[in-house]
Short mmCIF file of C-alpha atoms and ligand atoms in Angstrom, two decimals:
data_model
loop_
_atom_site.label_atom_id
_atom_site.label_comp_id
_atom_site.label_asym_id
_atom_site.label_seq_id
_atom_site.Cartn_x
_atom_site.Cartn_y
_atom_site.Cartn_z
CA UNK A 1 11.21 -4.33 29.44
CA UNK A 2 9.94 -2.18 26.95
CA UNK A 3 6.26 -1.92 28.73
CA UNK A 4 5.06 1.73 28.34
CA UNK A 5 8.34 3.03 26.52
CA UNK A 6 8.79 5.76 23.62
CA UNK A 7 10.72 4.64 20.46
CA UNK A 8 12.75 7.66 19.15
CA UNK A 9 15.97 7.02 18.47
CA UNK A 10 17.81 3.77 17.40
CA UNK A 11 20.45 5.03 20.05
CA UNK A 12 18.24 4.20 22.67
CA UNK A 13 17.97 0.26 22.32
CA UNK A 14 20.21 -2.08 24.32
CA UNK A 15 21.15 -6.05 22.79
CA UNK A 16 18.82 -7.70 25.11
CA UNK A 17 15.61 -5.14 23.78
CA UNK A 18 16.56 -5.89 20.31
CA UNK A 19 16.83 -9.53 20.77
CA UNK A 20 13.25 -9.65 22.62
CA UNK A 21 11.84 -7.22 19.84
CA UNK A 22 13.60 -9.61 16.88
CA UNK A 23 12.26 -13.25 18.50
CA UNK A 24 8.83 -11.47 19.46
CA UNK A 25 8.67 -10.58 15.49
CA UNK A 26 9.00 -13.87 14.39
CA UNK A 27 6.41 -15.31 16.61
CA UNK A 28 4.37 -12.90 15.22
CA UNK A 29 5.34 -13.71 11.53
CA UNK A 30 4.70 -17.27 12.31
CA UNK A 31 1.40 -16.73 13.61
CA UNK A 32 0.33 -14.49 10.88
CA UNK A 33 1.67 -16.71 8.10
CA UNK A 34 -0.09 -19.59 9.64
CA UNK A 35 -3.59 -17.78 9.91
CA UNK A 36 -4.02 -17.62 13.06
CA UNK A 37 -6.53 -14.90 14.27
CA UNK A 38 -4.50 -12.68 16.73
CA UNK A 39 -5.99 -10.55 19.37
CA UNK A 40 -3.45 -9.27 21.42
CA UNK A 41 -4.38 -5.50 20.95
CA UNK A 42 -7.63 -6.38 21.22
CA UNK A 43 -9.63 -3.12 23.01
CA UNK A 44 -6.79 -0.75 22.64
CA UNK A 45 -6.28 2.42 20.04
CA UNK A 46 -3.16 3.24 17.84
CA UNK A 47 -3.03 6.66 16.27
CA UNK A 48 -0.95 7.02 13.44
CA UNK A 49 -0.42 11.09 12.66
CA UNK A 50 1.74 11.54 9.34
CA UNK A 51 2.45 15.14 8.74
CA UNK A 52 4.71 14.07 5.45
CA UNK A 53 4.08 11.71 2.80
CA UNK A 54 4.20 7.64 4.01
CA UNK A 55 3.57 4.52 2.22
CA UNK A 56 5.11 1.57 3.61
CA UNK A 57 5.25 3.21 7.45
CA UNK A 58 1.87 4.08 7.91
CA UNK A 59 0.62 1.38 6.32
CA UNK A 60 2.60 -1.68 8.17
CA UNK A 61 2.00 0.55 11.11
CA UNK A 62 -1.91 0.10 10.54
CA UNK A 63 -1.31 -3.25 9.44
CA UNK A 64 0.21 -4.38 12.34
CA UNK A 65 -2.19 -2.88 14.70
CA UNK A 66 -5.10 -4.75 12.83
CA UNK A 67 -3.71 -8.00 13.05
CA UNK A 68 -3.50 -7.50 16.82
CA UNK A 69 -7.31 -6.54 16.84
CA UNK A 70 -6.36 -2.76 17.71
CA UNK A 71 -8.51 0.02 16.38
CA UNK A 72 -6.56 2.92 14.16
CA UNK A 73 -7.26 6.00 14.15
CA UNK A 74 -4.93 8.52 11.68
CA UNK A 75 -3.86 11.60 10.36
CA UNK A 76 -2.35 10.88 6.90
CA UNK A 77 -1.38 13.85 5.78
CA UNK A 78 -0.81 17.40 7.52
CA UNK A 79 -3.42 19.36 5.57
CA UNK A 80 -6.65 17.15 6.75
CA UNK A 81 -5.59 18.09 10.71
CA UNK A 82 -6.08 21.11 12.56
CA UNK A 83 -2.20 21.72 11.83
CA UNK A 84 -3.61 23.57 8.58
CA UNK A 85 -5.62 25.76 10.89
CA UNK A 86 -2.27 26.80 12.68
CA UNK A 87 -2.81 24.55 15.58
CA UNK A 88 0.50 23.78 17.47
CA UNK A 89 2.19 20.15 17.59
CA UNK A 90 2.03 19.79 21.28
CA UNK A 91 -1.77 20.82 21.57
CA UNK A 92 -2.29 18.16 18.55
CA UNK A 93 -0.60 15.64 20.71
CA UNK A 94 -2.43 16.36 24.05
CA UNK A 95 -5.82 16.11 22.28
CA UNK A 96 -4.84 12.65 20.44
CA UNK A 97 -3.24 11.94 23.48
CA UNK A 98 -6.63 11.67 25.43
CA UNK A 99 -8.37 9.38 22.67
CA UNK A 100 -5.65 6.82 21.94
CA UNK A 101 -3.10 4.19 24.06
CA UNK A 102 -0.09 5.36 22.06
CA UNK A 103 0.86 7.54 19.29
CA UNK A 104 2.64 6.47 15.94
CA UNK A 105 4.11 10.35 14.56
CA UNK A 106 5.59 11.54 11.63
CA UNK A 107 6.60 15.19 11.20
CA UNK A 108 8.95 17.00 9.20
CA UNK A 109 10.88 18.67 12.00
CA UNK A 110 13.80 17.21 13.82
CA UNK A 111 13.09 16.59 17.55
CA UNK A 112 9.36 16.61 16.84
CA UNK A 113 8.68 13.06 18.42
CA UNK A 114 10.55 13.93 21.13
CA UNK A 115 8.42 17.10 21.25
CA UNK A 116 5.14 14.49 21.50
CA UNK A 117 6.60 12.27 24.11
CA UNK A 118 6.79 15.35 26.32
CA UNK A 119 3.31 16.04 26.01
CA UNK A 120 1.51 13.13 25.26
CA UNK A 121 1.37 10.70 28.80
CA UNK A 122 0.84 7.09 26.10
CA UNK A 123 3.75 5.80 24.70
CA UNK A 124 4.82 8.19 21.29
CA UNK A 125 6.28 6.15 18.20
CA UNK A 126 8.76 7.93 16.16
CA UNK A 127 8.28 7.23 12.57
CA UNK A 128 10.34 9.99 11.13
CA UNK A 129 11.18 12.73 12.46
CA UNK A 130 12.66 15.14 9.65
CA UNK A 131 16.30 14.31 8.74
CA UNK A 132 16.72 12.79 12.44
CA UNK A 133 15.97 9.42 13.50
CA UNK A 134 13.50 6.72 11.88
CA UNK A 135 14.24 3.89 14.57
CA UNK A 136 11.08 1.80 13.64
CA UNK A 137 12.83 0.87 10.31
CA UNK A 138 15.85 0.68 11.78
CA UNK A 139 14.21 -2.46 13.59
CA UNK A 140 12.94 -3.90 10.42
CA UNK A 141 16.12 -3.57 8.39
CA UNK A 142 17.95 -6.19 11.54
CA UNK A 143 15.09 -8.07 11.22
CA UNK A 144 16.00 -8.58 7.80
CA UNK A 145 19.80 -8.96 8.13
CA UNK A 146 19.11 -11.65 10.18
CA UNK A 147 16.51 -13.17 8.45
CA UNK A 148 18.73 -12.68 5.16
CA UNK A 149 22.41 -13.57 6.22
CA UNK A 150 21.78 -15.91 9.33
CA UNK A 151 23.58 -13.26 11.57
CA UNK A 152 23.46 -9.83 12.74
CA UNK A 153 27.15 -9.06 13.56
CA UNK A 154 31.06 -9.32 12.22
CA UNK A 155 29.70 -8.13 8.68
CA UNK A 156 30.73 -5.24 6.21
CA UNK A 157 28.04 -3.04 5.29
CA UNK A 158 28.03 -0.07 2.86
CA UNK A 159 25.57 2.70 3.14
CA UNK A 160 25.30 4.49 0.03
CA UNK A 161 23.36 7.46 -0.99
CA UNK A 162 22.23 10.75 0.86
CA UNK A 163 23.83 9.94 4.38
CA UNK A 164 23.28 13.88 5.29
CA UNK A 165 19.37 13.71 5.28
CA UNK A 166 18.97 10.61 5.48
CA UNK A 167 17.01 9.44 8.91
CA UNK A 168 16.91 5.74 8.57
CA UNK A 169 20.63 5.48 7.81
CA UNK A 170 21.23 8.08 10.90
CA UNK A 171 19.11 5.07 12.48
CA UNK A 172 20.57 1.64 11.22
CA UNK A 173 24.30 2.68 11.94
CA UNK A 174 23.86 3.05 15.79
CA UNK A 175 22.72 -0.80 15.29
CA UNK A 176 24.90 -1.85 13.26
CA UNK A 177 27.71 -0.37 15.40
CA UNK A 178 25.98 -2.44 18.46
CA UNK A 179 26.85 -5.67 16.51
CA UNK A 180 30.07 -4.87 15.92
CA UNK A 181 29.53 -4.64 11.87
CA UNK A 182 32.19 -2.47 10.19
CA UNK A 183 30.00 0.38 8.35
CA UNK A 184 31.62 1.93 5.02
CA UNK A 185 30.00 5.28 4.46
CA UNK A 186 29.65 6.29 0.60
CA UNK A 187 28.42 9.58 -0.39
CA UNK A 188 29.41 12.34 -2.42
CA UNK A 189 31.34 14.74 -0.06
CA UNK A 190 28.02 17.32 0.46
CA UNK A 191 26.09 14.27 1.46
CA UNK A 192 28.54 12.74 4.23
CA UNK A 193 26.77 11.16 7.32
CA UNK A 194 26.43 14.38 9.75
CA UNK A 195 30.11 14.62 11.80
CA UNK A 196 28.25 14.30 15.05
CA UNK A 197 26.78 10.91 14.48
CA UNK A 198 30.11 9.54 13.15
CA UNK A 199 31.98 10.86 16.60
CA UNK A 200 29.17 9.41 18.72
CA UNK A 201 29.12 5.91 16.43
CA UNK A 202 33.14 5.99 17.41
CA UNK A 203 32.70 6.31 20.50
CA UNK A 204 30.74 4.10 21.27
CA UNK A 205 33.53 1.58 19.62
CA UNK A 206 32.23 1.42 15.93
CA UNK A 207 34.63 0.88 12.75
CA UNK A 208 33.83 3.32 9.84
CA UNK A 209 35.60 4.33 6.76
CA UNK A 210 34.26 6.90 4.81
CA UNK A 211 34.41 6.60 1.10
CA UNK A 212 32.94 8.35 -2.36
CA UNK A 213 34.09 5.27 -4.39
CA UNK A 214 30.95 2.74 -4.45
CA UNK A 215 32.82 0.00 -6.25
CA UNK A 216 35.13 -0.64 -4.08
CA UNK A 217 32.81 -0.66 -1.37
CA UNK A 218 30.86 -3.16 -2.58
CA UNK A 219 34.13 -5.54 -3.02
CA UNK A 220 34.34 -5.77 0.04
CA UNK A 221 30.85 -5.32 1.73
CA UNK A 222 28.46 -8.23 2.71
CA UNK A 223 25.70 -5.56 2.69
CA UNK A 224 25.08 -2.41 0.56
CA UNK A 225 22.47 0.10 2.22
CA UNK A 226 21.10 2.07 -0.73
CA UNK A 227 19.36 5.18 0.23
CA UNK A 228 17.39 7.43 -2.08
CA UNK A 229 18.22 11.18 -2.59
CA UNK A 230 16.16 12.92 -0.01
CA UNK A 231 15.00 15.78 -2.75
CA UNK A 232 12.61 17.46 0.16
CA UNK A 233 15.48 18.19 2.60
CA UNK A 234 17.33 20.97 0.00
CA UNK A 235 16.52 24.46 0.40
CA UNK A 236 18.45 24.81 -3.38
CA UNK A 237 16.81 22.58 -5.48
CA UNK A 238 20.22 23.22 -7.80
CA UNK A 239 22.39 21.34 -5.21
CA UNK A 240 19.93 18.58 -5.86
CA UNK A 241 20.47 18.61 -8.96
CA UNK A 242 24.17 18.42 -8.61
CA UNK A 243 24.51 15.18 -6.49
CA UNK A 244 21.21 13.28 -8.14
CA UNK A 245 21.65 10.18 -9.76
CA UNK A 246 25.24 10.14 -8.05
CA UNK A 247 25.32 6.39 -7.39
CA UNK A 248 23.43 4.05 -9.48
CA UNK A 249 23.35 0.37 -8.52
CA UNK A 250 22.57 -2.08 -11.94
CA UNK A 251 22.95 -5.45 -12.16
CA UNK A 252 26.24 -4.73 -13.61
CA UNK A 253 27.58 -3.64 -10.30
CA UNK A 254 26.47 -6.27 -8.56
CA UNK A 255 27.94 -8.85 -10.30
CA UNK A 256 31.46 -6.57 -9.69
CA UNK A 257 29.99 -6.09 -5.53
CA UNK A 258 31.55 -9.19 -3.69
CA UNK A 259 29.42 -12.30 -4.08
CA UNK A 260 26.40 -13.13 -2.50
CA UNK A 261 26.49 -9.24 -1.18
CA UNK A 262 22.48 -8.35 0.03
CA UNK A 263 20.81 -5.38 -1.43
CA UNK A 264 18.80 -3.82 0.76
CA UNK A 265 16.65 -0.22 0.60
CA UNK A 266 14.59 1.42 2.99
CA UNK A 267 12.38 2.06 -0.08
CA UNK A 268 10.68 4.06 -2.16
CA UNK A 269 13.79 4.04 -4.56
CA UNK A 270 13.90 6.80 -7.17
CA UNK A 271 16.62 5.76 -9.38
CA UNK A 272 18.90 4.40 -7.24
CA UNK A 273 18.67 1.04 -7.71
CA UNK A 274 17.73 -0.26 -11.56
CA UNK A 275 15.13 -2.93 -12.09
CA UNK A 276 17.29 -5.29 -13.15
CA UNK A 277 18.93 -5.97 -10.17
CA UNK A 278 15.16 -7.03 -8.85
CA UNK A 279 15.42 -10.37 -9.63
CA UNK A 280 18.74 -11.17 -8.35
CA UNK A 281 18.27 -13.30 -5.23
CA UNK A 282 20.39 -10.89 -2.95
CA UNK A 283 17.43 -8.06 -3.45
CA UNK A 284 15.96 -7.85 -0.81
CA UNK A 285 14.13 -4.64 -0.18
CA UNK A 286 10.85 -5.54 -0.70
CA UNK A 287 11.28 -8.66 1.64
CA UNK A 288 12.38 -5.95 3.84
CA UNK A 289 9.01 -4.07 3.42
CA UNK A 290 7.42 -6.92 4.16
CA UNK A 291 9.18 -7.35 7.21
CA UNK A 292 8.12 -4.27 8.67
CA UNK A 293 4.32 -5.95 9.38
CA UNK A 294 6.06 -8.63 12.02
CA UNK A 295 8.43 -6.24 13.90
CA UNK A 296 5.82 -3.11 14.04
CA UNK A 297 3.55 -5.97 15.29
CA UNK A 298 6.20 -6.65 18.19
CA UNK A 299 6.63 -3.15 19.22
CA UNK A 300 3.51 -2.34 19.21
CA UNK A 301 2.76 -5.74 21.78
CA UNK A 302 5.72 -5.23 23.67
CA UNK A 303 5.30 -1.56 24.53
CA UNK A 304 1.65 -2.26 25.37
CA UNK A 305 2.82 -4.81 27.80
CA UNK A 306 0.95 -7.75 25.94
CA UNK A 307 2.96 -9.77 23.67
C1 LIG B 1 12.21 6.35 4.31
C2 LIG B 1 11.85 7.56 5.12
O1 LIG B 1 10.69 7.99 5.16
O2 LIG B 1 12.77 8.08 5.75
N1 LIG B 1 11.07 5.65 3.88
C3 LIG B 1 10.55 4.68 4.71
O3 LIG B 1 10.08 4.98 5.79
N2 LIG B 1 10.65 3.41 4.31
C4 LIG B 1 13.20 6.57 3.25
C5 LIG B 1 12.95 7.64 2.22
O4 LIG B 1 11.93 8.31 2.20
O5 LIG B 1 13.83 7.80 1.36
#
């Protein structure tokens, strides 16, 4: 069902592709934690092309494709490609395009993988596209839920942080409001969730309340969403200034959050989270990073048509 398809937006995924993508995942993190040799991929090229900076994205991205025997090829950062030289996006995309069997791209404009998929003919990946969509870790992060609390839906979850700018909570809401979770949106008032998104998340039946009071939030959340400042995004480095270090979780507000609440983070974390709330068993962002091996894995199989 999702043979040959692009990934851009979160918006585009219906229950039943989720539920294939989720159950294909943990095959695949079975197989991998049991050693088996996998060569699903085997013969075929991924390209991964990261105009901005990428840790965890590229890297599970390249991951994954090696554990299904496919070759990588890559871009990792804009000033190494012919984009230095001036070259346009969709030339870059029609030349990679011609080498590759689908496209993994990240790019600091909004609408930019969208821009690939209408000139590349092989599948195109979004892994970030500016302050838009970052569905791919949208993915992992309900891979996680569900690993984590035994269920994806009927859940409270608080996103806190830069909900403006940031793409992977513009991406997780559209899936949480497909399980029917109730989403609590906490930001300071410059960094609400864009007033688009929220419309098109109500109508399409989700429950939001938007909130700058993070303690109360997490009484009554089974899930807090931590996001990181996204410092690139501001033309005026002052307004940065003004709403950094606006919501700090500690170990101190999690024991006031409502028991057994799961901290999760798309990761890297400035100061957002402190370290002592790293060993409390409800942390679970870097099991989520982890995650993002097994369900790259999937989408990478399924869109090729051979998981
Ligand atoms: C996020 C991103 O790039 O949007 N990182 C990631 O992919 N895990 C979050 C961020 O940079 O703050």
């Amino acid at each position: 069902m999702l043979k040959g398809k692009d990934i851009l937006s979160a918006a585009q995924f219906s229950l039943d592709e989720l539920n294939t993508i989720m159950d294909t995942a943990d095959r695949y993190e079975k197989r991998v934690k049991d050693g088996d040799v996998i060569r699903d991929l085997e013969g075929l090229l991924v390209a991964t092309l990261f105009f901005e900076p990428s840790t965890r994205t590229r890297l599970s991205f390249e991951a994954a494709a090696g554990r299904l025997g496919a070759g990588v090829i890559s871009v990792a950062e804009a000033a190494s490609s012919a984009a230095a030289k001036g070259e346009s996006l969709p030339d870059t995309v029609r030349t990679v395009d011609g080498y590759v069997d689908v496209i993994v791209i990240r790019h600091p404009a909004e609408g930019s993988a969208q821009v690939a998929a209408d000139y590349a003919r092989n599948p195109v990946i979004n892994a970030g596209d500016g302050a838009g969509q970052h569905p791919t870790q949208a993915l992992l992060d309900v891979y996680t839920i569900r690993k984590e609390k035994g269920t994806l839906g009927e859940q409270t979850v608080a996103f806190v942080g830069d909900l403006k700018f940031g793409r992977t909570v513009h991406s997780l809401a559209y899936l949480m409001a497909l399980y029917r979770n109730k989403m609590v949106f906490v930001s300071p008032p410059s960094l609400q969730m864009p007033a688009d998104i929220t419309a098109d998340l109500r109508a399409r039946g989700a429950t939001i309340e938007e909130t700058e009071d993070m303690e109360e939030a997490l009484a009554a959340s089974d899930i807090v969403y931590v996001t990181r400042i996204q410092k690139e995004r501001f033309d005026d480095l002052s307004e940065y200034e003004k709403v950094r270090g606006s919501y700090v979780i500690d170990r101190a507000a999690v024991e006031r959050a409502k028991p057994g609440i799961t901290v999760m983070h798309p990761l890297p974390r400035v100061d957002e989270i402190a370290s002592d709330v790293d060993d409390y068993a409800g942390a679970a962002y870097f099991r989520q990073a982890h995650n993002g091996l097994y369900v790259r894995m999937a989408l990478l199989a399924l869109i090729m048509g051979r998981a």
